[in-house]
Amino acid sequence: MKKYVCDVCGWVYDPAIGVPDQGIPGGTPFEDLPDDFVCPECGVGKDQFSEM
């Protein structure tokens, strides 16, 4: 699965890890994140992420 990086702050979404603090389990592809997902570091939406 591909990793995605936040264009604003550089935080990396790793689908192997997920975002447990937001209830997103490991194994969740970026494409399957909810529409209201926000970067846990800076709060921007999915549209501000780029594929690594």
Short mmCIF file of C-alpha atoms in Angstrom, two decimals:
data_model
loop_
_atom_site.label_atom_id
_atom_site.label_comp_id
_atom_site.label_asym_id
_atom_site.label_seq_id
_atom_site.Cartn_x
_atom_site.Cartn_y
_atom_site.Cartn_z
CA MET A 1 0.00 0.00 0.00
CA LYS A 2 1.19 3.48 -0.84
CA LYS A 3 2.09 6.12 1.74
CA TYR A 4 0.82 9.67 1.50
CA VAL A 5 2.43 12.86 2.82
CA CYS A 6 0.70 16.00 4.05
CA ASP A 7 1.69 18.86 1.73
CA VAL A 8 1.35 21.36 4.57
CA CYS A 9 3.32 19.85 7.46
CA GLY A 10 5.03 16.72 6.08
CA TRP A 11 3.21 14.15 8.28
CA VAL A 12 3.13 10.76 6.55
CA TYR A 13 0.07 8.50 6.47
CA ASP A 14 1.32 4.91 6.54
CA PRO A 15 -1.56 2.53 5.82
CA ALA A 16 0.27 -0.30 7.58
CA ILE A 17 -0.04 1.68 10.82
CA GLY A 18 -3.27 3.63 10.28
CA VAL A 19 -4.17 6.39 12.77
CA PRO A 20 -5.26 4.63 15.97
CA ASP A 21 -5.99 7.96 17.70
CA GLN A 22 -8.64 8.65 15.03
CA GLY A 23 -10.01 5.09 15.08
CA ILE A 24 -8.38 4.15 11.76
CA PRO A 25 -6.86 0.67 12.02
CA GLY A 26 -3.69 -0.50 10.33
CA GLY A 27 -4.34 -1.92 6.87
CA THR A 28 -6.62 0.97 5.82
CA PRO A 29 -5.66 2.31 2.37
CA PHE A 30 -5.60 6.11 2.01
CA GLU A 31 -8.44 5.90 -0.49
CA ASP A 32 -10.64 4.28 2.17
CA LEU A 33 -10.13 7.00 4.78
CA PRO A 34 -13.36 8.83 5.63
CA ASP A 35 -14.09 12.04 3.71
CA ASP A 36 -13.77 14.02 6.94
CA PHE A 37 -10.26 12.69 7.71
CA VAL A 38 -7.85 15.42 8.80
CA CYS A 39 -4.10 15.39 9.30
CA PRO A 40 -3.43 14.64 12.97
CA GLU A 41 -0.56 17.15 13.00
CA CYS A 42 -2.02 20.24 11.29
CA GLY A 43 -5.72 19.55 10.64
CA VAL A 44 -5.90 19.85 6.84
CA GLY A 45 -8.11 17.51 4.81
CA LYS A 46 -7.34 14.58 2.51
CA ASP A 47 -7.11 16.89 -0.50
CA GLN A 48 -3.87 18.32 0.93
CA PHE A 49 -2.02 14.97 0.75
CA SER A 50 0.22 13.68 -2.04
CA GLU A 51 1.27 10.14 -2.87
CA MET A 52 4.87 9.35 -1.91
#
